[in-house]
């Protein structure tokens, strides 16, 4: 088995008394585009900061390419290309100056590649950073994250603040550039429609723990929604993996994780007059995982 | 990490601040030069350069705060921190680039002054320039470091500038505020008081720099608001006030009595048996926590205009009688100044002995010189509450030529009294103090170097022993040291007064100068020479040094029960000298408007202090307005 690009083991982190990460375990396969989902404040940025060695975890460790982010911080950062949400750079520098400045930190900076990227991203090299549009600013940040040809690229909500068209443009560039190079992409976002078309792996972080981590296809396959009218005496607590349940009139709508024939048969038994099965998109799956009531509404009745 | 790129970034990042600071620092010198040119004095500037250099720490602090502020806003901080940058190296580089730029800005007016005065052929005043300029520059460097450290922590230019300036001020004031300083903890370190400021500035600067690196590395961030800052600032000011008050007077006053100034000529205190006599024919009762004054009543009437010690007395009718040549315009100096130094109790009563010298002031205006003409060895008897002269030996021929300075020492061994004046000595039999008998007398017996020199500190040196026959070698050594060092009021001498006694089983003496207190031990001797060794020094803090700089003849130095008592003018210091490894300060008492005359350590350990309050009458003349007696708790 190949070594994962990123391995996180039992990660705990607190800001004072606020326990943000409560034992995160995660593996990001090499060459994958890994969608890292979570609501605002779920701890995504905190985990990325810890991954980059910007803060020391209270417990657990992060391995990037087999290197510990706390003890081998500089080497880890050399291997990673990072683009933060709403990235702020030195506004008084010109694009070419900031490229030169960042290049100073990397011994393996690829000027030719950067020139090509600047061309692809249509970045005006003589313009001052403060004069760039938001889209151009994000493109510059991406360029600065990729200039040293990193093994792993971490994108933390990279399209935050961009309008829909700029966002689409940006993502197209990202995918074109990265997929062809076999780079591992760790893409954190709370905008699921951004991740859905590109991510081959998904992890959902909620309240400081990873509640789901698997391949995107697998996630789509395993989470299903059923609509049925419950038979008298139906006990839904007997059905494992209910993520969300909603009662509308006489009928109920149930989202189930790990849907298999046995679970389907069980539900059918509890149904008074048959049931309908539908597939969920990533947005709905995420909602079911994060804000689903776990069938409490049905149990209460 | 490419150093040139970082330096370039820093210069570009600071360019507007640098221009603003250069403008601010150059505006006054240029204005002075332009005005000078207009008035025909030439285009040059000196005075304004001194003025702006004084304020250079403010600008250095501003540049320090602007230096990394641009890198520390949260989002930008993540941008560059996510790169493989060695934070400490990067910050250190930024620190030194900023510091160099600050010093360049500060150098602008200096270069302007040097060049413009040279071109105009004006005198720069090199001596003043050389002495003044380094001070604000060094302070500017410290301010820069502190503001840099604050900025890394606070991440707000204005607040970190204010906090940095406040801390710099605090660091500069703190050496003045420390009541029991670093020197009392590490007494073996014999650095001098003037080294304290450079040490403070250096340590503060380095500490701030190292702190900044760690704060940046660990992303320490102190969130502040104006109200909190005001509270902290107020707290620190209070702390300063508390430190200052404890510095000025951490010895507790138990009781204090004001005495009518006209009723006492001098405030010398004598402890005779269980009674304390306050000179001027009055006496004092001292309780545990209070003082009572008792006026001497003679023939039913209180004594008015009490006589001067040594020269006066009272006859049987209670009338004042004046002895000696004071009435002819002479003034006295005496040894020992405290009456209780040489006591003798006989069946007949209590006696003491003293050398009294008389001098005239000769010369015109401020050039008057003190010329000594007459010297007496006298014995006094305690009659009632006063000392009355009972016998005297005229030793005026000891003076030799008429001199303006006398060196005196005296020692009583059993019934033999040895008194030295300048280079002569007399030995008297005092078996009957009312009838002093001359045993031996020798002129020009003592020769050699009189004063302690700088080089004697932290070294061994020798003292020729007075060749008096019939007394022990130890007493001769004490006499020799006493004569040599007790009253060496020479200018440029380090040590101006000292005392000698057996201390910790050794003959030891303590010398006091404007710089501090030094302890010397006599380590060995032969019949002609005693060999002394420097043991320890306790340099004065800056505040102590400032007080000590005002020299006075009224200073007192004595050791009692392992404590060294020093007083001069308005200050009393108490040191612990029990441990041979050093001198440790225990307490400090200051009354700015007092002139301390005498101190007595009482049986219960408390101290009684007599002082006068002088009123300046103009033309260098003071008049005693009030006198005080003060009971003080002896610090432990």
Coordinates of C-alpha atoms in Angstrom, one line a residue, chain A residues 25-281:
Chain A
X25 CA -7.9 11.0 12.0
X26 CA -7.6 11.3 8.3
X27 CA -5.6 9.9 5.4
X28 CA -5.3 11.7 2.0
X29 CA -4.2 9.4 -0.8
X30 CA -1.4 10.4 -3.1
X31 CA -2.5 12.1 -6.3
X32 CA -6.1 12.5 -5.1
X33 CA -8.2 15.6 -5.2
X34 CA -9.5 15.6 -1.7
X35 CA -12.5 17.6 -0.8
X36 CA -12.5 18.7 2.8
X37 CA -16.0 19.7 3.9
X38 CA -17.2 21.4 7.0
X39 CA -19.4 24.3 8.1
X40 CA -18.0 27.7 8.9
X41 CA -16.2 27.3 12.3
X42 CA -16.0 23.5 12.0
X43 CA -12.2 23.6 12.4
X44 CA -11.1 23.3 8.8
X45 CA -8.7 26.3 8.8
X46 CA -7.4 25.3 12.3
X47 CA -6.6 21.8 10.9
X48 CA -4.9 23.2 7.9
X49 CA -2.8 25.6 10.1
X50 CA -1.8 22.6 12.2
X51 CA -1.0 20.7 9.0
X52 CA 1.3 23.5 7.9
X53 CA 3.0 23.6 11.3
X54 CA 1.7 27.1 12.0
X55 CA 0.4 25.9 15.4
X56 CA 1.4 23.0 17.6
X57 CA -1.3 20.5 18.4
X58 CA -2.1 19.5 22.0
X59 CA -2.1 15.9 21.0
X60 CA -1.8 13.8 17.8
X61 CA 0.4 14.5 14.8
X62 CA 0.2 15.4 11.1
X63 CA 2.5 13.7 8.6
X64 CA 3.0 15.2 5.2
X65 CA 4.8 12.9 2.9
X66 CA 5.9 11.0 5.9
X67 CA 7.3 14.2 7.6
X68 CA 6.0 15.5 10.9
X69 CA 4.6 19.0 10.5
X70 CA 5.9 20.0 14.0
X71 CA 9.5 18.7 13.9
X72 CA 10.1 19.1 10.1
X73 CA 8.1 22.2 9.6
X74 CA 10.3 23.9 7.0
X75 CA 10.6 20.7 4.8
X76 CA 6.8 20.2 5.1
X77 CA 6.2 23.7 3.9
X78 CA 8.6 23.2 1.0
X79 CA 6.6 20.3 -0.2
X80 CA 3.3 22.1 0.2
X81 CA 1.7 24.8 -1.9
X82 CA -0.8 26.6 0.2
X83 CA -3.4 29.1 -0.7
X84 CA -5.4 30.6 2.1
X85 CA -8.9 31.9 2.1
X86 CA -9.1 35.6 1.2
X87 CA -5.3 35.7 1.0
X88 CA -3.7 39.1 1.6
X89 CA -0.4 39.9 0.1
X90 CA 1.8 43.0 0.1
X91 CA -0.3 45.5 -1.8
X92 CA 2.6 47.9 -2.5
X93 CA 4.6 45.2 -4.4
X94 CA 4.3 44.6 -8.1
X95 CA 3.3 41.1 -9.3
X96 CA 6.8 40.4 -10.5
X97 CA 8.4 41.7 -7.2
X98 CA 6.2 39.5 -5.1
X99 CA 7.0 36.5 -7.3
X100 CA 10.7 37.3 -6.8
X101 CA 10.1 37.7 -3.1
X102 CA 8.3 34.4 -2.6
X103 CA 10.8 32.7 -4.9
X104 CA 13.5 33.5 -2.4
X105 CA 12.0 31.0 0.1
X106 CA 12.2 28.0 -2.3
X107 CA 15.4 26.5 -3.6
X108 CA 13.4 24.7 -6.3
X109 CA 11.4 27.6 -7.6
X110 CA 10.6 27.1 -11.3
X111 CA 10.7 30.5 -13.1
X112 CA 9.8 29.0 -16.5
X113 CA 6.7 27.3 -15.0
X114 CA 5.8 30.5 -13.2
X115 CA 6.0 32.5 -16.4
X116 CA 3.8 30.0 -18.1
X117 CA 1.3 30.1 -15.3
X118 CA 1.3 33.9 -15.3
X119 CA 0.4 33.7 -19.0
X120 CA -2.3 31.1 -18.4
X121 CA -3.8 33.1 -15.5
X122 CA -3.5 36.4 -17.4
X123 CA -1.6 38.1 -14.7
X124 CA -0.2 41.6 -15.5
X125 CA 3.4 41.4 -14.1
X126 CA 3.9 45.1 -13.8
X127 CA 0.7 45.8 -12.0
X128 CA 0.7 46.4 -8.2
X129 CA -0.9 43.8 -6.1
X130 CA -3.3 46.3 -4.6
X131 CA -4.5 47.1 -8.1
X132 CA -5.5 43.5 -9.0
X133 CA -9.1 42.4 -9.1
X134 CA -10.2 39.8 -6.6
X135 CA -10.0 37.1 -9.3
X136 CA -6.5 38.2 -10.3
X137 CA -5.6 38.3 -6.6
X138 CA -6.7 34.6 -6.2
X139 CA -4.8 33.7 -9.4
X140 CA -1.7 35.3 -8.1
X141 CA -2.0 33.5 -4.8
X142 CA -2.4 30.2 -6.8
X143 CA 0.6 31.0 -8.8
X144 CA 2.7 31.7 -5.7
X145 CA 1.5 28.4 -4.2
X146 CA 2.4 26.4 -7.3
X147 CA 5.7 28.1 -8.4
X148 CA 7.9 25.6 -6.6
X149 CA 6.0 22.6 -8.1
X150 CA 4.8 21.2 -4.8
X151 CA 3.8 17.6 -4.2
X152 CA 0.7 18.7 -2.3
X153 CA -1.5 21.7 -2.8
X154 CA -3.7 22.9 0.0
X155 CA -6.5 25.2 -0.9
X156 CA -8.4 26.7 2.0
X157 CA -11.7 28.1 0.7
X158 CA -9.7 29.6 -2.3
X159 CA -12.8 31.1 -4.1
X160 CA -14.1 33.0 -1.1
X161 CA -15.3 36.4 -2.1
X162 CA -15.3 35.7 -5.9
X163 CA -18.3 36.1 -8.0
X164 CA -19.8 32.9 -9.6
X165 CA -18.1 33.4 -13.0
X166 CA -14.7 34.2 -11.5
X167 CA -15.1 31.2 -9.2
X168 CA -15.8 28.9 -12.1
X169 CA -12.9 30.4 -14.1
X170 CA -10.6 29.9 -11.1
X171 CA -11.6 26.3 -10.5
X172 CA -11.2 25.5 -14.2
X173 CA -7.6 26.8 -14.0
X174 CA -6.9 24.9 -10.8
X175 CA -8.1 21.6 -12.1
X176 CA -6.4 22.0 -15.5
X177 CA -3.2 22.8 -13.8
X178 CA -3.2 20.3 -11.1
X179 CA -4.8 17.2 -12.5
X180 CA -2.3 17.0 -15.3
X181 CA 0.6 17.1 -12.9
X182 CA -0.4 14.3 -10.6
X183 CA -0.4 16.6 -7.6
X184 CA -2.3 15.8 -4.5
X185 CA -4.9 18.5 -3.9
X186 CA -6.4 19.1 -0.5
X187 CA -9.4 21.3 -1.2
X188 CA -11.2 22.8 1.8
X189 CA -14.5 24.4 1.3
X190 CA -18.0 24.8 2.6
X191 CA -19.3 25.3 -1.0
X192 CA -20.2 21.8 -2.0
X193 CA -21.0 22.4 -5.6
X194 CA -17.4 23.6 -6.0
X195 CA -16.0 20.3 -4.7
X196 CA -18.5 17.9 -6.2
X197 CA -17.3 18.0 -9.8
X198 CA -13.7 17.7 -9.0
X199 CA -13.1 15.8 -5.8
X200 CA -12.5 12.1 -5.9
X201 CA -12.3 11.8 -2.2
X202 CA -14.4 13.5 0.5
X203 CA -14.1 14.1 4.2
X204 CA -16.6 15.8 6.4
X205 CA -15.5 17.6 9.5
X206 CA -18.2 18.4 12.0
X207 CA -17.7 19.8 15.5
X208 CA -14.0 18.9 15.6
X209 CA -14.3 15.3 14.4
X210 CA -14.3 13.6 10.9
X211 CA -17.7 12.1 10.6
X212 CA -17.2 10.7 7.1
X213 CA -14.2 10.1 4.9
X214 CA -14.4 8.1 1.7
X215 CA -14.4 8.2 -2.1
X216 CA -16.9 10.6 -3.6
X217 CA -18.6 7.9 -5.6
X218 CA -18.8 5.6 -2.6
X219 CA -20.4 8.4 -0.6
X220 CA -23.0 9.0 -3.3
X221 CA -23.7 5.3 -3.5
X222 CA -24.0 4.7 0.2
X223 CA -26.3 7.5 1.2
X224 CA -29.9 7.1 0.0
X225 CA -33.2 8.8 0.7
X226 CA -36.4 6.8 1.1
X227 CA -40.0 8.1 1.2
X228 CA -42.6 5.9 2.9
X229 CA -45.8 5.7 5.0
X230 CA -45.0 3.9 8.2
X231 CA -47.0 0.8 9.1
X232 CA -48.6 0.8 12.5
X233 CA -46.0 -0.1 15.2
X234 CA -43.1 0.6 12.9
X235 CA -39.9 1.1 15.0
X236 CA -37.3 3.0 13.1
X237 CA -34.8 2.8 15.9
X238 CA -34.2 -0.7 14.7
X239 CA -32.7 0.6 11.5
X240 CA -29.1 1.6 11.8
X241 CA -27.4 4.5 10.0
X242 CA -30.4 6.9 9.8
X243 CA -28.9 10.4 9.1
X244 CA -32.0 12.4 8.9
X245 CA -35.7 11.8 9.0
X246 CA -38.5 14.2 8.3
X247 CA -42.2 13.6 8.9
X248 CA -44.6 15.2 6.5
X249 CA -48.2 14.4 7.2
X250 CA -48.6 10.6 7.3
X251 CA -45.4 9.9 5.3
X252 CA -41.8 10.1 6.3
X253 CA -38.6 10.9 4.4
X254 CA -35.5 9.1 5.7
X255 CA -31.8 9.5 4.7
X256 CA -29.7 6.5 5.4
X257 CA -26.0 6.0 5.4
X258 CA -24.4 2.7 4.3
X259 CA -27.5 1.7 2.4
X260 CA -27.5 -2.0 1.7
X261 CA -30.2 -4.6 0.7
X262 CA -30.8 -5.7 4.3
X263 CA -31.5 -2.1 5.4
X264 CA -33.8 -1.6 2.4
X265 CA -35.7 -4.8 3.3
X266 CA -36.1 -3.7 6.8
X267 CA -37.5 -0.3 5.8
X268 CA -39.9 -2.0 3.4
X269 CA -41.3 -4.1 6.3
X270 CA -42.0 -0.9 8.2
X271 CA -43.7 0.7 5.3
X272 CA -47.6 0.5 5.0
X273 CA -47.7 0.7 1.2
X274 CA -44.3 0.5 -0.4
X275 CA -41.5 3.2 -0.6
X276 CA -39.6 5.3 -3.1
X277 CA -35.8 5.5 -3.2
X278 CA -33.8 8.5 -4.5
X279 CA -30.1 9.3 -4.8
X280 CA -28.8 12.5 -3.0
X281 CA -26.4 15.0 -4.3

